[in-house]
Short mmCIF file of C-alpha atoms in Angstrom, two decimals:
data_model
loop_
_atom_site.label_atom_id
_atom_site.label_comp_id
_atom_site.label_asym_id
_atom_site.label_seq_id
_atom_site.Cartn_x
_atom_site.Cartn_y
_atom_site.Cartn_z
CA UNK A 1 50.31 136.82 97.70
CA UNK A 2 47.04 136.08 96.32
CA UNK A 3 46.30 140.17 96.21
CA UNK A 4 49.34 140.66 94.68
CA UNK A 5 48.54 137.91 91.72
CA UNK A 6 45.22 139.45 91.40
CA UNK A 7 46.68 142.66 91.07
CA UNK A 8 49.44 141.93 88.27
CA UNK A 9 46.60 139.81 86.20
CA UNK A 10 44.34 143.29 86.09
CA UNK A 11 45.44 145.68 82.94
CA UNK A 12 46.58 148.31 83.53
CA UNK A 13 44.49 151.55 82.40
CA UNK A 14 47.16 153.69 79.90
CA UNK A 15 46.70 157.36 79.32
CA UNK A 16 46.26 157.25 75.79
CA UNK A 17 42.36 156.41 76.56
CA UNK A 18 42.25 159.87 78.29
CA UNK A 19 41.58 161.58 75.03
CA UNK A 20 38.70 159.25 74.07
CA UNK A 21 37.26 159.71 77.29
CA UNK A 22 37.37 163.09 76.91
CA UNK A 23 35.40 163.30 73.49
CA UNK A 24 33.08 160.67 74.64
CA UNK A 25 32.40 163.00 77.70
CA UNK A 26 32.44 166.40 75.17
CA UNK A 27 29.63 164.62 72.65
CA UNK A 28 27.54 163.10 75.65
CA UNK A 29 27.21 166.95 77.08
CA UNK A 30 26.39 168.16 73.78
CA UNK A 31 23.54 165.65 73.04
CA UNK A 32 22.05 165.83 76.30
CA UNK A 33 22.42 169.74 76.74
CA UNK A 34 19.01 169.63 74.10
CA UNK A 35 17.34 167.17 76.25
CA UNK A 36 17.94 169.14 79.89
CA UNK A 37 16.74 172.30 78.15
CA UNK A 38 13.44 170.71 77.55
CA UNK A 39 13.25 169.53 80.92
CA UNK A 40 13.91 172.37 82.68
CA UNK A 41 11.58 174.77 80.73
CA UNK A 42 8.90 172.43 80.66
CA UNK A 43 8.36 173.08 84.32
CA UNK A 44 8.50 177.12 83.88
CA UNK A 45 5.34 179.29 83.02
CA UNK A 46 5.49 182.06 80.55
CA UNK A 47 6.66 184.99 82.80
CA UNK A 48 9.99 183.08 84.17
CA UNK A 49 10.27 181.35 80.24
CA UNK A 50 10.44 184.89 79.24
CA UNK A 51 11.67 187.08 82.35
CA UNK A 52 15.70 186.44 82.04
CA UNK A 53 16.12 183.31 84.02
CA UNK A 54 18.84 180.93 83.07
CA UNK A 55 17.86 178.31 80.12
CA UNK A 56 19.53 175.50 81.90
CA UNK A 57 18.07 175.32 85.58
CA UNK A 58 14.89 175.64 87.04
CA UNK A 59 12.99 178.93 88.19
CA UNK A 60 12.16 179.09 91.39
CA UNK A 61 8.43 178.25 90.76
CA UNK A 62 8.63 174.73 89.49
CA UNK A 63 5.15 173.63 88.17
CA UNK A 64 4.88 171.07 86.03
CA UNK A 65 1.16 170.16 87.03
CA UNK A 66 -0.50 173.33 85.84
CA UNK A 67 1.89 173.25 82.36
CA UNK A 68 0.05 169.30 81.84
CA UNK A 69 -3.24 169.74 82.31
CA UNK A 70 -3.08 173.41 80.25
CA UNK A 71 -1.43 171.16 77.67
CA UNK A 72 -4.16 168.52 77.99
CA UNK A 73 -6.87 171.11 78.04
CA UNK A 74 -5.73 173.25 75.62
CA UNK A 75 -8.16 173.75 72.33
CA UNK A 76 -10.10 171.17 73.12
CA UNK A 77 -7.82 168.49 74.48
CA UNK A 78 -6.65 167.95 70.59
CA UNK A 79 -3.08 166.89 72.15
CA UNK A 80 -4.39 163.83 73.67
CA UNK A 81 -5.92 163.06 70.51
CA UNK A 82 -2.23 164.25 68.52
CA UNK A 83 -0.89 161.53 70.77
CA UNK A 84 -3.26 158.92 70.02
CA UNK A 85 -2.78 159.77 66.61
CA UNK A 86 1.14 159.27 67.05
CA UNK A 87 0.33 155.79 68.43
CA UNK A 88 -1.78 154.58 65.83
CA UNK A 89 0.65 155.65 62.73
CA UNK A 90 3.83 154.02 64.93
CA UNK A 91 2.05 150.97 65.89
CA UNK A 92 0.10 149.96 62.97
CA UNK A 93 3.27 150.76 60.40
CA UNK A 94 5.67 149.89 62.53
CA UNK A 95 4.04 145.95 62.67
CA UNK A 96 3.22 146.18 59.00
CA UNK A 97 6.70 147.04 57.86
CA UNK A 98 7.95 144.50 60.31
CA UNK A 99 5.95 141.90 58.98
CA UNK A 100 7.15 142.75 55.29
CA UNK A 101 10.58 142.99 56.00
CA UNK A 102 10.69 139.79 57.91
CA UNK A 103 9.36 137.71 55.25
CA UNK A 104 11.04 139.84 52.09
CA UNK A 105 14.65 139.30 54.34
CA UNK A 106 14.19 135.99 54.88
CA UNK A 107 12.98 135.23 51.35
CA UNK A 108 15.94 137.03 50.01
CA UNK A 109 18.28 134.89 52.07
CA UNK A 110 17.10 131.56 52.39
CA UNK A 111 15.17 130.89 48.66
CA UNK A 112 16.86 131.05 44.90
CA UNK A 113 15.03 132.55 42.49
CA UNK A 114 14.81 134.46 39.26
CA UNK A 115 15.46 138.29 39.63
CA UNK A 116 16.74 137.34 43.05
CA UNK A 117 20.03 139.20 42.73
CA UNK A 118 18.89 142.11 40.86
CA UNK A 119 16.27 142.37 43.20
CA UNK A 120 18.13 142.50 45.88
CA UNK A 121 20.41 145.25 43.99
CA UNK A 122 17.25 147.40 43.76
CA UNK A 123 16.44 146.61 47.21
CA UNK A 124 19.94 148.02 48.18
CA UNK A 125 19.63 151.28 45.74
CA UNK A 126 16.42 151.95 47.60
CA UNK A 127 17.88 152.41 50.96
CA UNK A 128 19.99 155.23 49.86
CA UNK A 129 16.48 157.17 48.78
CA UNK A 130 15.96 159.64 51.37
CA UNK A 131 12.31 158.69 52.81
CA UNK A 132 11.37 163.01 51.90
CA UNK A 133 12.08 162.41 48.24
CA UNK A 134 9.39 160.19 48.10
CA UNK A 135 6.38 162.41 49.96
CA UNK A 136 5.71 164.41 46.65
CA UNK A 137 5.62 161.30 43.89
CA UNK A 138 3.48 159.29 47.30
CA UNK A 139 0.91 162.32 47.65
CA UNK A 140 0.57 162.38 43.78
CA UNK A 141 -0.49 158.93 44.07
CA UNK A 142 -2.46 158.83 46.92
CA UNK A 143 -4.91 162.22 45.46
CA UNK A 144 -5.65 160.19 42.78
CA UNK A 145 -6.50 157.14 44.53
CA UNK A 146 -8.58 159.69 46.98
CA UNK A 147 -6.78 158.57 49.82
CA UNK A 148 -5.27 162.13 51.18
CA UNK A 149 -6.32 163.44 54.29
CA UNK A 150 -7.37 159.96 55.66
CA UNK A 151 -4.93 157.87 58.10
CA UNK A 152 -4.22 155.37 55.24
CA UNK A 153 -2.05 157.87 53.74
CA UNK A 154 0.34 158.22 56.50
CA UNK A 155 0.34 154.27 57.39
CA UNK A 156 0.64 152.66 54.07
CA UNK A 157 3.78 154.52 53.09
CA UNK A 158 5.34 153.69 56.31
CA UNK A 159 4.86 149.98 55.95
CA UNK A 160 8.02 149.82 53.06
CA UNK A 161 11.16 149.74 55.08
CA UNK A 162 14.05 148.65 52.78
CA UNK A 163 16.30 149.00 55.59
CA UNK A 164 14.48 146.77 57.43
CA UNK A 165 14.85 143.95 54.67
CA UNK A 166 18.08 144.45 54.16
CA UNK A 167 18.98 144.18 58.13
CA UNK A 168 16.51 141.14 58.05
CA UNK A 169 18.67 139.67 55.39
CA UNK A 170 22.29 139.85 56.95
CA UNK A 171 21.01 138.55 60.07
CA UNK A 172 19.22 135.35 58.86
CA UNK A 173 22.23 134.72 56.45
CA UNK A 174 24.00 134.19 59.50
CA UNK A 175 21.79 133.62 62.34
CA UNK A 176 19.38 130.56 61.01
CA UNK A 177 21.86 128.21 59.65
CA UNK A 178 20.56 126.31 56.03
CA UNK A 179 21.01 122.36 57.71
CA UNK A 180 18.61 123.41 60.31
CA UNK A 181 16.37 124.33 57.79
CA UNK A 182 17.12 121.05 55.77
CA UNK A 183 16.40 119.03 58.86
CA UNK A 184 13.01 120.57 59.79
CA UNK A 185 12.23 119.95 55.78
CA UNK A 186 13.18 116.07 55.85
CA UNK A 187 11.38 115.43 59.21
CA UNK A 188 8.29 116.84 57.30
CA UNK A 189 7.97 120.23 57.67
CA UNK A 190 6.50 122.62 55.43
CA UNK A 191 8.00 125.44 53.83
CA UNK A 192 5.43 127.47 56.39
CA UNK A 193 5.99 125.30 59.26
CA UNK A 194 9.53 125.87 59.19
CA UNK A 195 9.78 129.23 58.75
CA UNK A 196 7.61 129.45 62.08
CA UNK A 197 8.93 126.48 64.37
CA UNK A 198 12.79 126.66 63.26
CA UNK A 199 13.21 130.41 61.64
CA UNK A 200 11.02 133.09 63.74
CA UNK A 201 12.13 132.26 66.98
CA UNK A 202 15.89 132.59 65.53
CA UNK A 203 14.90 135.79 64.63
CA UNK A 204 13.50 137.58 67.40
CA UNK A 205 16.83 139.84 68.26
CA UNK A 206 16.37 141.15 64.40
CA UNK A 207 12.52 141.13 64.29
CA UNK A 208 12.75 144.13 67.44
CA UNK A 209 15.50 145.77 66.26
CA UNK A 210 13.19 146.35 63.12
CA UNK A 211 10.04 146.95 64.98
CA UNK A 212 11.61 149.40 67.17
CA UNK A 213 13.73 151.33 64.09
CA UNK A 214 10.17 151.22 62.23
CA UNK A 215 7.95 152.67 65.32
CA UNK A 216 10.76 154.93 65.91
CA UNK A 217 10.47 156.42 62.30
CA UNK A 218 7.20 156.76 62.16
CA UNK A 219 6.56 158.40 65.39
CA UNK A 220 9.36 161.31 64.51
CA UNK A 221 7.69 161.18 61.12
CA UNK A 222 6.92 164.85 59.91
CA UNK A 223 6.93 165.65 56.57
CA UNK A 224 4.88 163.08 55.35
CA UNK A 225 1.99 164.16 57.83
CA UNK A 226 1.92 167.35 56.87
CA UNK A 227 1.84 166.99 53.20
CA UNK A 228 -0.80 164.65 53.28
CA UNK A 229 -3.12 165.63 56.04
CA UNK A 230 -5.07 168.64 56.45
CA UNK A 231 -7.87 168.06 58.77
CA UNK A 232 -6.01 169.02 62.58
CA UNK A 233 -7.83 166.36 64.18
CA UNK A 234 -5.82 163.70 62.23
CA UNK A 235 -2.72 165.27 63.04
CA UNK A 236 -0.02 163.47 64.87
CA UNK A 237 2.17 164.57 67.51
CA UNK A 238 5.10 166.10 65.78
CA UNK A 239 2.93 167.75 63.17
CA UNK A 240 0.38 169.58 66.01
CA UNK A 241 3.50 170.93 67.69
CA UNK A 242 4.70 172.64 64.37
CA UNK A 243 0.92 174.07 64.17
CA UNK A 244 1.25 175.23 67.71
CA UNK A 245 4.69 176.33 67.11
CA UNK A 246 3.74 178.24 63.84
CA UNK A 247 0.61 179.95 65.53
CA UNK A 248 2.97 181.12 68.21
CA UNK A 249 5.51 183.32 65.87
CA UNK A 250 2.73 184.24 64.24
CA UNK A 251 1.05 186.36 67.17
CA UNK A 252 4.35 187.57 68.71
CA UNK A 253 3.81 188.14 71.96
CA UNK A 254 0.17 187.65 71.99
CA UNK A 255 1.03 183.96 71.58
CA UNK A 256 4.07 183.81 74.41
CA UNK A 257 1.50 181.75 76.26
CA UNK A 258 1.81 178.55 73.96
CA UNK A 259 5.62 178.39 74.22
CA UNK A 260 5.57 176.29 77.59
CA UNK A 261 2.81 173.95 76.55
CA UNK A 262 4.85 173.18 72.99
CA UNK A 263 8.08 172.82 75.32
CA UNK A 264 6.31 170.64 77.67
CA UNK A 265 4.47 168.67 74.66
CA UNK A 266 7.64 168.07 72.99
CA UNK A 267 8.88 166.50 76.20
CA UNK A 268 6.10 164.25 76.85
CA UNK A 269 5.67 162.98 73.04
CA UNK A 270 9.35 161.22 73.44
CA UNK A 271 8.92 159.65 76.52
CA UNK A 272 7.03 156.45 75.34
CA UNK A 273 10.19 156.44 72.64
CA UNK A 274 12.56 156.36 75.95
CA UNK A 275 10.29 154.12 77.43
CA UNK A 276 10.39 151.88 74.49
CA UNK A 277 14.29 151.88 74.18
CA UNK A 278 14.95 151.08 77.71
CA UNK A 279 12.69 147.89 77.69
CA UNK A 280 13.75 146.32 74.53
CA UNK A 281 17.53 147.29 74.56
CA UNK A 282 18.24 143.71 75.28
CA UNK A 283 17.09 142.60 71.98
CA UNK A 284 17.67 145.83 69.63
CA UNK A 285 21.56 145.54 70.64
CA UNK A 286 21.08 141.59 69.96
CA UNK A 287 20.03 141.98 66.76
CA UNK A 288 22.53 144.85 65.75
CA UNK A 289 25.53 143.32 66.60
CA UNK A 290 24.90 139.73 65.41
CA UNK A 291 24.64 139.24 61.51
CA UNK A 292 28.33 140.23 61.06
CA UNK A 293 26.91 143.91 62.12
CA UNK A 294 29.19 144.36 64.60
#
């Protein structure tokens, strides 16, 4: 009797879901289809890339070991160096526009002051900009400050994130409520104090999300790279591939040999991305669904 209680609780699954299903199955193939390719013709060598196997599953001759260290040895070992690169342009303006866009977010939701509505407007025209309309005005500016060609030029940009502020802002409008503030301030708290001990920890859902969004960004960055660097050594990892990638059309056939080392590079430059997402999914999803966001 119990079973059959149990059973007449559960809801019942209608067929009108099938169709969702169906084009949530369709548009999960076609975004991993990309990903599988690279995976499978990582592993391949020139002559099966080239000799007529099939693009989506393995040739016979799976070797992965010799493709990795020809990719690490490869003109010097300048991908290891690409990746390094990659790290320190992610890292450094990923924390740096986190940092900024905490403190502008939570200044724009939790203080009144003058210009603090139009502010806020320009704040919100801003993060329609597309980031590549900006490279040529930012590389103007940075030749005459002499900065091209040095790393500052690809992590100072990167360190304004207007999206970031303004997903800063909805959360803490929501998630840090203004009497907890007001109680830390008439216990004795400073205006720093408070923001540290009652706000931050609040905050920590949002203040991932950001991070990861900003890392993210800057990692997959490409344009800006290229337009201000020029020495190869300061490359990072997206840019080096497009050199590789560039040098192989160029010699035809001569340069068939770099295609599985770009394939294989391309794979290994998004795994600390898919590392990244897997460990702090907890918190990104936390601080994209709360602040109204869902």
């Amino acid at each position: 009797m119990s079973a059959n209680h149990t059973e007449r609780r559960r809801p019942r699954r209608t067929p009108r879901h099938i169709p969702l299903h169906l084009v949530l199955a369709a548009l999960v193939i076609y975004f991993l289809i990309p990903f599988w390719w690279v995976v499978v013709n990582s592993s391949k060598d020139s002559a099966a890339l080239f000799g007529g196997t099939s693009a989506l599953w393995f040739a016979p001759n799976i070797d992965y070991v010799e493709n990795l260290k020809q990719l690490f040895t490869y003109n010097g070992g300048l991908y290891a160096r690409w990746l390094a690169n990659s790290a320190l342009y992610a890292f450094a303006g990923g924390i740096g526009a986190t940092v900024l866009s905490v403190l502008a977010g939570y200044g724009f939701a939790k203080y009144s002051f003058v210009g603090r509505r139009a502010g806020f407007s320009i704040l919100l025209g801003a993060v329609m900009v597309p980031a590549t309309a900006l490279v040529i005005p930012t590389f103007i500016l940075f030749s005459q400050a002499g900065l091209t060609d040095t790393i500052w030029a690809v992590i100072l940009p990167t360190l304004l994130n207007p999206f970031g502020v303004f997903l800063v802002n909805l959360f803490v409008r929501d998630a840090v409520p203004d009497e907890l503030l007001d109680a830390a301030r008439v216990d004795g708290a400073g205006e720093f104090r408070t923001f540290v001990k009652v706000a931050l920890p609040l905050m920590r859902p949002v203040i991932v999300t950001v991070l990861l969004l900003s890392v993210v960004s800057s990692w997959n960055n490409y344009f800006l790279p290229l337009a201000m660097l020029v020495d190869n050594r300061l490359f990072p990892v997206t840019v080096g591939i497009g050199l590789w990638q560039s040098t192989a059309s160029t010699y035809g056939a001569a340069g068939t040999n770099l295609w599985s080392i770009i394939i294989l590079g391309s794979l290994v430059s998004i795994i600390p991305l898919i590392i990244a997402f897997l460990s702090l999914q907890r918190y990104w999803r936390g601080g994209l669904t709360v602040g109204s966001l869902k």
